[in-house]
JSON list of C-alpha atoms and ligand atoms in Angstrom, two decimals:
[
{"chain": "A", "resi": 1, "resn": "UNK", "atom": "CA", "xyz": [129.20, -107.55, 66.60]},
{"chain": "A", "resi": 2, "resn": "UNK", "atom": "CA", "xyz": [129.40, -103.68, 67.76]},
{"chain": "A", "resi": 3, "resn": "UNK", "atom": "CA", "xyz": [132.11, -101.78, 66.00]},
{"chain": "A", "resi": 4, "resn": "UNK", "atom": "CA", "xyz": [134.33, -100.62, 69.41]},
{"chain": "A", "resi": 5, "resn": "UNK", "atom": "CA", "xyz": [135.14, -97.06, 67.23]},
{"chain": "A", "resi": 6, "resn": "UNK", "atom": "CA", "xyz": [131.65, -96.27, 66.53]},
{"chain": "A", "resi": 7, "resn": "UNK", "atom": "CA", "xyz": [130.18, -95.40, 70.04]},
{"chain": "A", "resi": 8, "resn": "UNK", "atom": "CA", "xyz": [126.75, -94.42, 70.40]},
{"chain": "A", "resi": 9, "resn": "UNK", "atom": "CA", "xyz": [127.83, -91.30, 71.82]},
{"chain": "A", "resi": 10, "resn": "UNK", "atom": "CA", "xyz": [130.80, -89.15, 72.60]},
{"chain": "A", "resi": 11, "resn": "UNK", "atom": "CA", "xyz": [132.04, -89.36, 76.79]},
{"chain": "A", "resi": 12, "resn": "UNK", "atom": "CA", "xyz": [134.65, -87.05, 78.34]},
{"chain": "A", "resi": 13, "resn": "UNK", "atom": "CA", "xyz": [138.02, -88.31, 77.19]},
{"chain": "A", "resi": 14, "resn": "UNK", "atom": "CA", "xyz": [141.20, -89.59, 79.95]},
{"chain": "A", "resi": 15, "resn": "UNK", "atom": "CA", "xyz": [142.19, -86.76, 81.53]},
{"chain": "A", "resi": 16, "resn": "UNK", "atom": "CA", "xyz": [145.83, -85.26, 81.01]},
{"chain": "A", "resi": 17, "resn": "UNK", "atom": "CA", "xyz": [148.40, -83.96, 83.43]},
{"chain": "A", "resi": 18, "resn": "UNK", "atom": "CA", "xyz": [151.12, -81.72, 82.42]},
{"chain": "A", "resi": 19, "resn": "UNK", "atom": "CA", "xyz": [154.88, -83.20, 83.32]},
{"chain": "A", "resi": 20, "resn": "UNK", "atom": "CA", "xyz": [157.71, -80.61, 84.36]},
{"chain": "A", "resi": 21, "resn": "UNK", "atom": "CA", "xyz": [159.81, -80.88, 81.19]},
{"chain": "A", "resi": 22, "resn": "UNK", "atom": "CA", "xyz": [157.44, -82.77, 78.88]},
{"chain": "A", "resi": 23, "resn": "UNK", "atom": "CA", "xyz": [156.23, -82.14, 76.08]},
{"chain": "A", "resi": 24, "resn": "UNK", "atom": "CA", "xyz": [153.88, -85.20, 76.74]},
{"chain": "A", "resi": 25, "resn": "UNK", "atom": "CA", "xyz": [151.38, -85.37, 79.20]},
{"chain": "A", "resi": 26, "resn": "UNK", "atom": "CA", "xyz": [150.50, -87.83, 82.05]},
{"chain": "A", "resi": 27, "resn": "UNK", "atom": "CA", "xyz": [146.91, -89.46, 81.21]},
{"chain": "A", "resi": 28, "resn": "UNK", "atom": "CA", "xyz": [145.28, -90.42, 84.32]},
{"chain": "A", "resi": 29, "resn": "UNK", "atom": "CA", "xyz": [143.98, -94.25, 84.50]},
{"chain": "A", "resi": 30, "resn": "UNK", "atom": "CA", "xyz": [142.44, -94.69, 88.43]},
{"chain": "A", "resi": 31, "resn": "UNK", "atom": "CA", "xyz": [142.38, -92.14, 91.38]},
{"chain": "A", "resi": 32, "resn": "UNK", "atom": "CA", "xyz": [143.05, -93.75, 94.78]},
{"chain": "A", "resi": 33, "resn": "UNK", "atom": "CA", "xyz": [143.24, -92.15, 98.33]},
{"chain": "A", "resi": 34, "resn": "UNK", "atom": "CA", "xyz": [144.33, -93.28, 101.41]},
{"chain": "A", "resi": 35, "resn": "UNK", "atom": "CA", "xyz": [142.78, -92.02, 104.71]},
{"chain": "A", "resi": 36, "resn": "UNK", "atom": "CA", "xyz": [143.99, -91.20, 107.65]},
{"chain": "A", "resi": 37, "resn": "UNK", "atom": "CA", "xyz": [147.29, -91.05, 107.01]},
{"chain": "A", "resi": 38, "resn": "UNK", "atom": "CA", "xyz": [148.99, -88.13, 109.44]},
{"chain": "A", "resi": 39, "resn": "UNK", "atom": "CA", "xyz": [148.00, -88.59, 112.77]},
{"chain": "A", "resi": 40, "resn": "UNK", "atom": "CA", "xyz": [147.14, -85.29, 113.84]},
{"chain": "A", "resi": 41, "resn": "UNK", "atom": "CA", "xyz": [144.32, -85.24, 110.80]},
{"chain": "A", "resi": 42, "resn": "UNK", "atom": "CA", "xyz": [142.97, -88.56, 112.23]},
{"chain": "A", "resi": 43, "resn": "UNK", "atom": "CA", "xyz": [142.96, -87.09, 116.13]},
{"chain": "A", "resi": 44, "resn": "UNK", "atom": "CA", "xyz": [140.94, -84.46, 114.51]},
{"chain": "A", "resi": 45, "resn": "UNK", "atom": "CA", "xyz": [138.33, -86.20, 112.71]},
{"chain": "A", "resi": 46, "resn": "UNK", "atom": "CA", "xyz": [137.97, -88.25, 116.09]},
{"chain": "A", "resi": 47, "resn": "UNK", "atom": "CA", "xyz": [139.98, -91.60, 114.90]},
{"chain": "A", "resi": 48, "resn": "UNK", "atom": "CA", "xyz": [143.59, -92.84, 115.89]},
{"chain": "A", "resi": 49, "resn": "UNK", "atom": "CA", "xyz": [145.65, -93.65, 112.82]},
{"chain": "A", "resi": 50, "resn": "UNK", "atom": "CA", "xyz": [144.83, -97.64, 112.21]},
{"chain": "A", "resi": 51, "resn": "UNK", "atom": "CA", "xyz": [148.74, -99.15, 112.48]},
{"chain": "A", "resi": 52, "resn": "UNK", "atom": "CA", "xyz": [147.56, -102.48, 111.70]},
{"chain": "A", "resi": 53, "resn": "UNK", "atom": "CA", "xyz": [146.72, -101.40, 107.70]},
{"chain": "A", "resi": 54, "resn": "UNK", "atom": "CA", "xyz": [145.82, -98.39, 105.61]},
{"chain": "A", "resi": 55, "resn": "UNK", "atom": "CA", "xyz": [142.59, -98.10, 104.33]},
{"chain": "A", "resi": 56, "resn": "UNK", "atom": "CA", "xyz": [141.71, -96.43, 100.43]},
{"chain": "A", "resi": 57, "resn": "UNK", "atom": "CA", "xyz": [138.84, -95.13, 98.66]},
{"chain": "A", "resi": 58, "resn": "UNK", "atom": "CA", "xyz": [138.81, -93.97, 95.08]},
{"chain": "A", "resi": 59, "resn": "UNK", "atom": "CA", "xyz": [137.22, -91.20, 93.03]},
{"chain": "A", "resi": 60, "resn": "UNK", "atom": "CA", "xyz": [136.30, -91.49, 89.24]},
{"chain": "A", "resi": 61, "resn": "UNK", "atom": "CA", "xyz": [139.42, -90.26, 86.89]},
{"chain": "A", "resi": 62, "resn": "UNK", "atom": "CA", "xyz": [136.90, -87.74, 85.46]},
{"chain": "A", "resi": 63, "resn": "UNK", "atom": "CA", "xyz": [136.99, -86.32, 88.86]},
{"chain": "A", "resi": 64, "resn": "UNK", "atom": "CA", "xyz": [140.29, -85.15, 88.01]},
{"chain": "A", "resi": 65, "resn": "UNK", "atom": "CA", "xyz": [140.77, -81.21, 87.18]},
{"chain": "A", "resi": 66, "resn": "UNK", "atom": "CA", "xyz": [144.22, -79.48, 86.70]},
{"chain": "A", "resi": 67, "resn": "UNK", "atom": "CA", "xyz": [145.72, -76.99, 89.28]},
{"chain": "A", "resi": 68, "resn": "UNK", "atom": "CA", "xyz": [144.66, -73.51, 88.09]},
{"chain": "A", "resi": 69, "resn": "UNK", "atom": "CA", "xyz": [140.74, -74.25, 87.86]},
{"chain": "A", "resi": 70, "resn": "UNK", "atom": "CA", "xyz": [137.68, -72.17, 88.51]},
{"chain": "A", "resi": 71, "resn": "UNK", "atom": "CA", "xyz": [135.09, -74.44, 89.62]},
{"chain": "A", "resi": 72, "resn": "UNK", "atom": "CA", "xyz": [131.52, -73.80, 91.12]},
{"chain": "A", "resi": 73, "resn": "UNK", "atom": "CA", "xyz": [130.57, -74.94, 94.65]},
{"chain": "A", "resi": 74, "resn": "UNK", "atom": "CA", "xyz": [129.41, -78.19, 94.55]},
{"chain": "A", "resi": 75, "resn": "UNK", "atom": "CA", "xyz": [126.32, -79.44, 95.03]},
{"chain": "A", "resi": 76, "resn": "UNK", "atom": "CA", "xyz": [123.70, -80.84, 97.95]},
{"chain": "A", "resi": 77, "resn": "UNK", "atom": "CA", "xyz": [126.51, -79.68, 100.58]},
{"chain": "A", "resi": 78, "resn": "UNK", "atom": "CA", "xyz": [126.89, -76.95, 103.37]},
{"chain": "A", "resi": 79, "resn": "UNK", "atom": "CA", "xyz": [130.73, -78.03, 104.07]},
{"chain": "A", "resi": 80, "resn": "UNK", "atom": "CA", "xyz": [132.84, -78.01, 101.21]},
{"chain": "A", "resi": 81, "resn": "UNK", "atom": "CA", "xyz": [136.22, -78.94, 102.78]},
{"chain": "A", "resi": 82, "resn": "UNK", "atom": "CA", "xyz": [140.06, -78.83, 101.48]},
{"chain": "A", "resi": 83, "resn": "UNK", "atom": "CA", "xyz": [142.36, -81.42, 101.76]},
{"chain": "A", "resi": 84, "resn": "UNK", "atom": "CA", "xyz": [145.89, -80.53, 100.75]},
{"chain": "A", "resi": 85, "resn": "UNK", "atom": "CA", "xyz": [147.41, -83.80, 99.71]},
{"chain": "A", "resi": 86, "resn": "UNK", "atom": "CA", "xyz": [151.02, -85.52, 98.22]},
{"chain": "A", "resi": 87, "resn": "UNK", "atom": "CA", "xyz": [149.78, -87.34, 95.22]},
{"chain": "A", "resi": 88, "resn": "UNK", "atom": "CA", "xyz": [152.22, -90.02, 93.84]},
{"chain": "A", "resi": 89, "resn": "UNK", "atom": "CA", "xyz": [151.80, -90.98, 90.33]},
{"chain": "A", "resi": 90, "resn": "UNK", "atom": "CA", "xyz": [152.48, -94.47, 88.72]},
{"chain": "A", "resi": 91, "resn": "UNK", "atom": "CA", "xyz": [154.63, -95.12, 86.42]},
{"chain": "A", "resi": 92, "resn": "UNK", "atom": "CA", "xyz": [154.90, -98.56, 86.02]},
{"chain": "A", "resi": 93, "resn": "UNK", "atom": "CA", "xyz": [153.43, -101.75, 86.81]},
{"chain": "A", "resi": 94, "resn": "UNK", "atom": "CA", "xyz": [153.06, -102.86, 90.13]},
{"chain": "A", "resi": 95, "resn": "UNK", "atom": "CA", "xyz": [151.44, -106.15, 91.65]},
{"chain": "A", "resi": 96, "resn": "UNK", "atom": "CA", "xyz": [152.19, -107.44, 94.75]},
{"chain": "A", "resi": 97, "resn": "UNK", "atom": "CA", "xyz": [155.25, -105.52, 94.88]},
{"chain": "A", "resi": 98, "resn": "UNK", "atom": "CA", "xyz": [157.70, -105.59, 98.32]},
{"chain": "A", "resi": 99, "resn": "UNK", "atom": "CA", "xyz": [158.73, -102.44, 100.25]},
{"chain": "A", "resi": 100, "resn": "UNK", "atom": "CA", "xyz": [161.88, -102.45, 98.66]},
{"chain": "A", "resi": 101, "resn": "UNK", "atom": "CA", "xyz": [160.62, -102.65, 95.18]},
{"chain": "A", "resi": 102, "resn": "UNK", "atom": "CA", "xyz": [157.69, -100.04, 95.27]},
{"chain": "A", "resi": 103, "resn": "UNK", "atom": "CA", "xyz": [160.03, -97.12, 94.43]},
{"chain": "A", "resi": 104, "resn": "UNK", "atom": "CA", "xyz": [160.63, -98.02, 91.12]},
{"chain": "A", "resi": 105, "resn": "UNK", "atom": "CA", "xyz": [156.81, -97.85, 90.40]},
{"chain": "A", "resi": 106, "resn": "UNK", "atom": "CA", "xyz": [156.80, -94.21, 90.92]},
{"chain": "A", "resi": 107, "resn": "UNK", "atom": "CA", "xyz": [156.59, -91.75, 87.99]},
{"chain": "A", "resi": 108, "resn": "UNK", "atom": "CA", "xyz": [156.35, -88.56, 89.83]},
{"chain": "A", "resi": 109, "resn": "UNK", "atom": "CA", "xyz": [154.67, -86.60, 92.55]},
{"chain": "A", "resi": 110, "resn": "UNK", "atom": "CA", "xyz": [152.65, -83.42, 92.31]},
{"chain": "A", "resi": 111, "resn": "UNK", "atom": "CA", "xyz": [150.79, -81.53, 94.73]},
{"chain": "A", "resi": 112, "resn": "UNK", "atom": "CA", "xyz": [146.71, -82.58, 94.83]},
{"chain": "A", "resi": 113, "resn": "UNK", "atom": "CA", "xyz": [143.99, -81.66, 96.58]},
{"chain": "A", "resi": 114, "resn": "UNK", "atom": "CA", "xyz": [141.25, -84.16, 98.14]},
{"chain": "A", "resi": 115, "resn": "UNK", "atom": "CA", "xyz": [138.35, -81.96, 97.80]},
{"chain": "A", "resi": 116, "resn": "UNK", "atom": "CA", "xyz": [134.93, -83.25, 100.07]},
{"chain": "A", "resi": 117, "resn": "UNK", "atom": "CA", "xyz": [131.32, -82.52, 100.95]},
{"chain": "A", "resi": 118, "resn": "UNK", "atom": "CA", "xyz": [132.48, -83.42, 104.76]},
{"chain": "A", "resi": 119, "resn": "UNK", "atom": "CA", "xyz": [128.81, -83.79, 105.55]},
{"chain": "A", "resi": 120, "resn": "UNK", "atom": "CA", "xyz": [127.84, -86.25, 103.58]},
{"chain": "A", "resi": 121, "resn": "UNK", "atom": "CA", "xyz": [130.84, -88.14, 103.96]},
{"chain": "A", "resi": 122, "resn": "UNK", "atom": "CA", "xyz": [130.44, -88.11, 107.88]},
{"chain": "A", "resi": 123, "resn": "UNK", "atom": "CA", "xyz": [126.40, -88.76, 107.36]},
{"chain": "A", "resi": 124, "resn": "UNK", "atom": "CA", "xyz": [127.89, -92.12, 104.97]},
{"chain": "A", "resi": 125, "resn": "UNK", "atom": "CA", "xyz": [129.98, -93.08, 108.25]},
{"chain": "A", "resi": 126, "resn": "UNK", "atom": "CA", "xyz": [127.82, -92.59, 110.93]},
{"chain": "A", "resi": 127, "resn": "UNK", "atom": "CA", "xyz": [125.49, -94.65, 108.78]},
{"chain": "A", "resi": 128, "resn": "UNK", "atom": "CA", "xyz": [128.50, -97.20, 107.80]},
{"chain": "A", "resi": 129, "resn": "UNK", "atom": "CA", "xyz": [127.20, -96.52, 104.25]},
{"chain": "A", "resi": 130, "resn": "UNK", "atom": "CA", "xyz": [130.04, -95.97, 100.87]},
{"chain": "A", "resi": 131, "resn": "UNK", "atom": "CA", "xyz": [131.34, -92.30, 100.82]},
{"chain": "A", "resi": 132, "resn": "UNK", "atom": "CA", "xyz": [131.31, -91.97, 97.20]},
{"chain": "A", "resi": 133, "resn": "UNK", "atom": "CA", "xyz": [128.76, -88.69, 97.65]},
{"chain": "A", "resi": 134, "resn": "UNK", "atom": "CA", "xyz": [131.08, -87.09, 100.24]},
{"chain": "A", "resi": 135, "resn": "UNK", "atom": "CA", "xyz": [134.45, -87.85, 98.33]},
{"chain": "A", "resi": 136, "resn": "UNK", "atom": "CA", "xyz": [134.19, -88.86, 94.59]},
{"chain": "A", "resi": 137, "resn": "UNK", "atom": "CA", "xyz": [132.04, -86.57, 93.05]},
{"chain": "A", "resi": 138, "resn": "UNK", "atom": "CA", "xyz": [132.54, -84.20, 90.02]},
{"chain": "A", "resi": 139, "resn": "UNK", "atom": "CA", "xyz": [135.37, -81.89, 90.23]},
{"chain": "A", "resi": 140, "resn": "UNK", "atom": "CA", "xyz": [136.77, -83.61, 93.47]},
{"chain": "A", "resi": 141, "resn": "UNK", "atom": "CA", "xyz": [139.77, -84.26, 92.74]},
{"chain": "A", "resi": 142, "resn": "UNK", "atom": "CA", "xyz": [142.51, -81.62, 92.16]},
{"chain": "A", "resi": 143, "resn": "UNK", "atom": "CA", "xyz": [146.40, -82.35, 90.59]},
{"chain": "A", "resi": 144, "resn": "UNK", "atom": "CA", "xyz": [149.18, -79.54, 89.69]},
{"chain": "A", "resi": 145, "resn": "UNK", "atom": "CA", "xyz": [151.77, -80.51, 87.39]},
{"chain": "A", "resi": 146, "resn": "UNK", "atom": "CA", "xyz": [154.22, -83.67, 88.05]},
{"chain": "A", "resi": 147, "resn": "UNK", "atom": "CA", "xyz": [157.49, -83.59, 89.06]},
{"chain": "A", "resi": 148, "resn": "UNK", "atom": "CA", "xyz": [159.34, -87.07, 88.13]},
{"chain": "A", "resi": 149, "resn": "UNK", "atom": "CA", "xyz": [160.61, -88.53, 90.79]},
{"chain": "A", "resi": 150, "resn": "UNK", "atom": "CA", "xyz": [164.43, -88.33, 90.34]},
{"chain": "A", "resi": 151, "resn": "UNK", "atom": "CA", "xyz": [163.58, -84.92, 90.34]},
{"chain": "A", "resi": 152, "resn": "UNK", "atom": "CA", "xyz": [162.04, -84.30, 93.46]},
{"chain": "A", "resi": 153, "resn": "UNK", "atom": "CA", "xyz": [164.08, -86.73, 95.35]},
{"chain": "A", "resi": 154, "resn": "UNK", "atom": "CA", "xyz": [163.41, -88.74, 98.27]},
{"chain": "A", "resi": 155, "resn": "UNK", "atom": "CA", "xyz": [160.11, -87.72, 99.96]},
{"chain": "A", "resi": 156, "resn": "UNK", "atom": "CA", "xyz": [160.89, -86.78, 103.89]},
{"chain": "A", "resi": 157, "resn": "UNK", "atom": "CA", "xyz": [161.10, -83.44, 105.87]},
{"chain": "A", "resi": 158, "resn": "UNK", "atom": "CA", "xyz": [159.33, -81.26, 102.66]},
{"chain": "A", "resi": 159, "resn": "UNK", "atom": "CA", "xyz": [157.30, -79.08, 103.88]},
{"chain": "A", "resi": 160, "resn": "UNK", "atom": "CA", "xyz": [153.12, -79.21, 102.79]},
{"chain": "A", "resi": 161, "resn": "UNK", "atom": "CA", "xyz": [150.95, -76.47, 103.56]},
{"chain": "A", "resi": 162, "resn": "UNK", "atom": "CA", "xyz": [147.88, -75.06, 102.69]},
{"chain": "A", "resi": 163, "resn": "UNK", "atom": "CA", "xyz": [145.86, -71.29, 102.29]},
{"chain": "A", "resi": 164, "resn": "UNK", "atom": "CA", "xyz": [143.14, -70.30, 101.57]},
{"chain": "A", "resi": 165, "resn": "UNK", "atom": "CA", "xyz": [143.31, -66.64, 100.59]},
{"chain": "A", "resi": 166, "resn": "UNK", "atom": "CA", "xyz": [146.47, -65.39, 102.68]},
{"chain": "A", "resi": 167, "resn": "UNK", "atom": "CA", "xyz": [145.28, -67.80, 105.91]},
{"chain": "A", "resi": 168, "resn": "UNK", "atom": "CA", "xyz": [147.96, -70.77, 106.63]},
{"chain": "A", "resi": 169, "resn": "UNK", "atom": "CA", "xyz": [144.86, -73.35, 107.05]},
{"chain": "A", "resi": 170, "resn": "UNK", "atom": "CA", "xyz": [147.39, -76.77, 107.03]},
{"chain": "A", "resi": 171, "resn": "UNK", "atom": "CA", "xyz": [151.02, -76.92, 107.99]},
{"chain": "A", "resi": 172, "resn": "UNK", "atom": "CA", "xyz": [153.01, -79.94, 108.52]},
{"chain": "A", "resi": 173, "resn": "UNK", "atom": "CA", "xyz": [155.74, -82.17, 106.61]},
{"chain": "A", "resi": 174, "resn": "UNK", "atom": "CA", "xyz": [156.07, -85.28, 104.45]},
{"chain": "A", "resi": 175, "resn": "UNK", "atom": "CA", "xyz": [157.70, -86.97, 107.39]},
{"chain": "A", "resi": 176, "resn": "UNK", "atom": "CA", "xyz": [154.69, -86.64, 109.36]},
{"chain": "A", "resi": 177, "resn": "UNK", "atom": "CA", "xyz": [152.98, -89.34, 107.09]},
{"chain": "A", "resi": 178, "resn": "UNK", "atom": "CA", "xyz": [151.84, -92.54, 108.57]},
{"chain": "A", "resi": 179, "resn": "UNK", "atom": "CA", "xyz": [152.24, -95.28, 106.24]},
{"chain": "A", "resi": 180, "resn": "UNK", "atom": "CA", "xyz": [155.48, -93.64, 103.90]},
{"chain": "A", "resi": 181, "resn": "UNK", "atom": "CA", "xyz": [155.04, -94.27, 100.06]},
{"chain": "A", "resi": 182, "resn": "UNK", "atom": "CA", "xyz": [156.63, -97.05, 99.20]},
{"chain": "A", "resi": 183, "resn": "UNK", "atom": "CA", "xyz": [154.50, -98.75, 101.79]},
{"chain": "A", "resi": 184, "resn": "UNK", "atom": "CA", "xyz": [151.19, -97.98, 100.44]},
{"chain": "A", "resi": 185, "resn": "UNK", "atom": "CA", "xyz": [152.16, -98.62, 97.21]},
{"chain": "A", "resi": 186, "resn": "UNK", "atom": "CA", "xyz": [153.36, -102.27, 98.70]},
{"chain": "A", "resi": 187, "resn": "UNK", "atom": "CA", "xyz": [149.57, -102.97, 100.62]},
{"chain": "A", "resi": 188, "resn": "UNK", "atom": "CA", "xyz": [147.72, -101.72, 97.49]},
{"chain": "A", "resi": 189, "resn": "UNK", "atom": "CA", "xyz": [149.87, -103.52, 94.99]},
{"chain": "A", "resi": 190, "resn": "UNK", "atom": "CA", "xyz": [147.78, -106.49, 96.66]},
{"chain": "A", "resi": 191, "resn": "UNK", "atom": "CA", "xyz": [144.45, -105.37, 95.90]},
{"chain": "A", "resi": 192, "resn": "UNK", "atom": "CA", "xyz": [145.29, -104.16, 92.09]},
{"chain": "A", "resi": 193, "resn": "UNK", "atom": "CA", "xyz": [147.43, -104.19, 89.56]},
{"chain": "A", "resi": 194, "resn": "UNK", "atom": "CA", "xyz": [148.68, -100.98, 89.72]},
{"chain": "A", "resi": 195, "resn": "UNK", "atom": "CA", "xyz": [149.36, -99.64, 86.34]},
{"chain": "A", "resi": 196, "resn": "UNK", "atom": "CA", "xyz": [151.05, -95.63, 84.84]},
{"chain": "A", "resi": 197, "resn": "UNK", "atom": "CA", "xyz": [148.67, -93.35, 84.69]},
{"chain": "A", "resi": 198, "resn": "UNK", "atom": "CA", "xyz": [146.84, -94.70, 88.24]},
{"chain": "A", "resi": 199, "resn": "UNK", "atom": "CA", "xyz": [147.69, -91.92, 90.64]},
{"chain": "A", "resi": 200, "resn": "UNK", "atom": "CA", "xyz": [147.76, -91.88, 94.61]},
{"chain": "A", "resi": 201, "resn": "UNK", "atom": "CA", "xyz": [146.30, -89.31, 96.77]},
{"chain": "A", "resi": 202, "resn": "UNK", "atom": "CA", "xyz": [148.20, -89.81, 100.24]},
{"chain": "A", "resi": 203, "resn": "UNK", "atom": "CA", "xyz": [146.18, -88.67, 102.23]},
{"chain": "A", "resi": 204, "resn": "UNK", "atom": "CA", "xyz": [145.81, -84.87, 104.60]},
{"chain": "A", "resi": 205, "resn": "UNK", "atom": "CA", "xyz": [147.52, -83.28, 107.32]},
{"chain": "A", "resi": 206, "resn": "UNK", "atom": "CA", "xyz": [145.51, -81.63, 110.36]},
{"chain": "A", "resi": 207, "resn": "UNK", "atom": "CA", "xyz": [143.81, -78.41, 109.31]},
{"chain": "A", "resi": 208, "resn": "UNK", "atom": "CA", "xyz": [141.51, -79.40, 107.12]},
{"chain": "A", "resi": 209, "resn": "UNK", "atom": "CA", "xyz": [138.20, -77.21, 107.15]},
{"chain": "A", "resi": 210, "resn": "UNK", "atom": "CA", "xyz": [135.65, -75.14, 105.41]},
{"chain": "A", "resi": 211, "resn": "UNK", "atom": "CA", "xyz": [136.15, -73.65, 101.93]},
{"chain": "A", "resi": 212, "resn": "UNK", "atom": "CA", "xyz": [133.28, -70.88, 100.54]},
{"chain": "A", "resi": 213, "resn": "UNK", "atom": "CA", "xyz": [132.38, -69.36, 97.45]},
{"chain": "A", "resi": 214, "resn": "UNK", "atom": "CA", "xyz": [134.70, -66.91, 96.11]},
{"chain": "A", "resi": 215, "resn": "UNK", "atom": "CA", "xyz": [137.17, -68.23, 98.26]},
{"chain": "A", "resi": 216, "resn": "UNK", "atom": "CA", "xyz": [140.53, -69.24, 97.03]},
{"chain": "A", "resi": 217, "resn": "UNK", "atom": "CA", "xyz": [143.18, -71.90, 98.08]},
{"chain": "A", "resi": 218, "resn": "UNK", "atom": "CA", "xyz": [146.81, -72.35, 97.45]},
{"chain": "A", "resi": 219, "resn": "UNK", "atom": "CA", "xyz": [148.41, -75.85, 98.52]},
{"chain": "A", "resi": 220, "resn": "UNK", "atom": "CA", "xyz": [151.97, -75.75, 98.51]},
{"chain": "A", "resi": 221, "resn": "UNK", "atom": "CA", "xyz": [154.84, -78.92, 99.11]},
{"chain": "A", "resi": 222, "resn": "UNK", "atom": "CA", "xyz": [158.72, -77.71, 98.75]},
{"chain": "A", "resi": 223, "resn": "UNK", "atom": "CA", "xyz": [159.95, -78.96, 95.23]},
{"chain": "A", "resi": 224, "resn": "UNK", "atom": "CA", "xyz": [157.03, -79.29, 93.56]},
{"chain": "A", "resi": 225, "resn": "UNK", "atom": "CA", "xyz": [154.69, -76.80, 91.53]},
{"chain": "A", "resi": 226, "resn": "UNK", "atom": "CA", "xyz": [151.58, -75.53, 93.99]},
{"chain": "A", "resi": 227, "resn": "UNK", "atom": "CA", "xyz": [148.52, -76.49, 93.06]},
{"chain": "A", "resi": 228, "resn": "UNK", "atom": "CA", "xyz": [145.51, -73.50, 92.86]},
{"chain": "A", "resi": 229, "resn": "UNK", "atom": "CA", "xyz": [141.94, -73.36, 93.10]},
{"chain": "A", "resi": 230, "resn": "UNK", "atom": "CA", "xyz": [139.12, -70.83, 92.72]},
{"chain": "A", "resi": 231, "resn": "UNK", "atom": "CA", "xyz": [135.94, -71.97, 94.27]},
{"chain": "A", "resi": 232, "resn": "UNK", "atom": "CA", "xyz": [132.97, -69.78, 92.44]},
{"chain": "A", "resi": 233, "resn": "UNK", "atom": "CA", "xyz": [129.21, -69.58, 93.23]},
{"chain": "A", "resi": 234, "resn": "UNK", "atom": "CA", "xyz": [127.22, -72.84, 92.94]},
{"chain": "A", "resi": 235, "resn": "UNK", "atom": "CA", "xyz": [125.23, -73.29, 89.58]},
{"chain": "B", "resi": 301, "resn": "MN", "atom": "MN1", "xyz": [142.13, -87.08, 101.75]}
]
């Protein structure tokens, strides 16, 4: 019988996310994302918004990097893009949950962002092939701190915007989301068991574009901490 405490060799531990008024931090279990989820992003990337269901992919926790970060340009792209993104976090169990009772599932919100190497994922769809190389590589995926949710209230006409350097790039409101949260959290409490620490990227407004090397982005939503990122030269 292997002895589960004595690993072969040592892997990068759960990931931690501060909490507004913690002293304890949020450890991050799953990252899931929805797509398409505010119309005007979908007109853009040449899709309506699907009405009949939301669709999800999901990047490895250890994609996960706190607001704040210096990180290098990734690699084997030439179109690094932003995505500036309401993340909901879990705080409790959740399987097949109703409308109605998704709300008390939620821990907190903080402001994320999606981060992608847009060619490859549009290369994966012309192709109808996974898009784990354009979305859930290393580094990909961006949180700020969480705000519980009693805290930041009810999620509607918040404003969620995006710069990079001192250029508004996205600019639109939590309203404008498609499928609201307690709705997503419904659909995808049938796939999983949705469990604390699994956290929800909701998906992007219109705007999204281009981000270079020694570049820097601020993503702002009203009531919650912004979340910052300094994109260096690749390695
Ligand atoms: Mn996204």
């Amino acid at each position: 019988m292997s002895d589960a405490n004595n690993q072969l060799f040592e892997i990068p531990g759960t990931p931690l996310v501060p909490v507004k008024g913690e002293t304890a931090s949020y450890p991050v279990h799953r990252v899931f994302c929805v797509g398409r989820n505010y119309a005007a992003h979908a007109a853009e990337m040449g899709h309506e918004v699907d009405r009949q269901t939301p669709f999800y992919f999901t990047k490895p926790a250890s994609a996960t990097v706190l607001s704040g970060a210096k990180i290098a340009y990734p690699p084997s792209t030439s179109n690094y893009h932003f995505e500036m993104e309401l993340v909901v976090a879990i705080g409790a169990p959740a399987f097949k949950v109703s409308v109605e009772d998704a709300p008390a599932a939620i821990y907190g919100y903080a402001t994320g962002l999606d981060m992608t190497r847009r060619d490859l994922q549009l290369i994966a769809r012309e192709k109808g092939r996974p898009w784990d190389l354009g979305k859930a590589f290393e580094q990909s995926a961006i949180i700020a701190e969480i705000t519980k949710a009693k805290e930041f209230g009810e999620v509607g006409p918040q404003r969620i915007s995006l710069k990079v350097g001192e250029d508004t790039r996205q600019d639109a409101l939590l309203s404008d989301l498609v499928w609201k949260i307690p709705e997503l959290i419904s659909h995808l409490s049938g796939f999983y068991h949705l469990l604390p620490g699994d956290l929800i990227y909701t998906g992007t407004p219109a705007g999204v574009g281009p981000v270079l090397a020694g570049e820097n982005i601020v993503g702002e939503i009203e009531g919650l901490a912004p979340v910052l990122l300094d994109i260096l030269d690749a390695e």
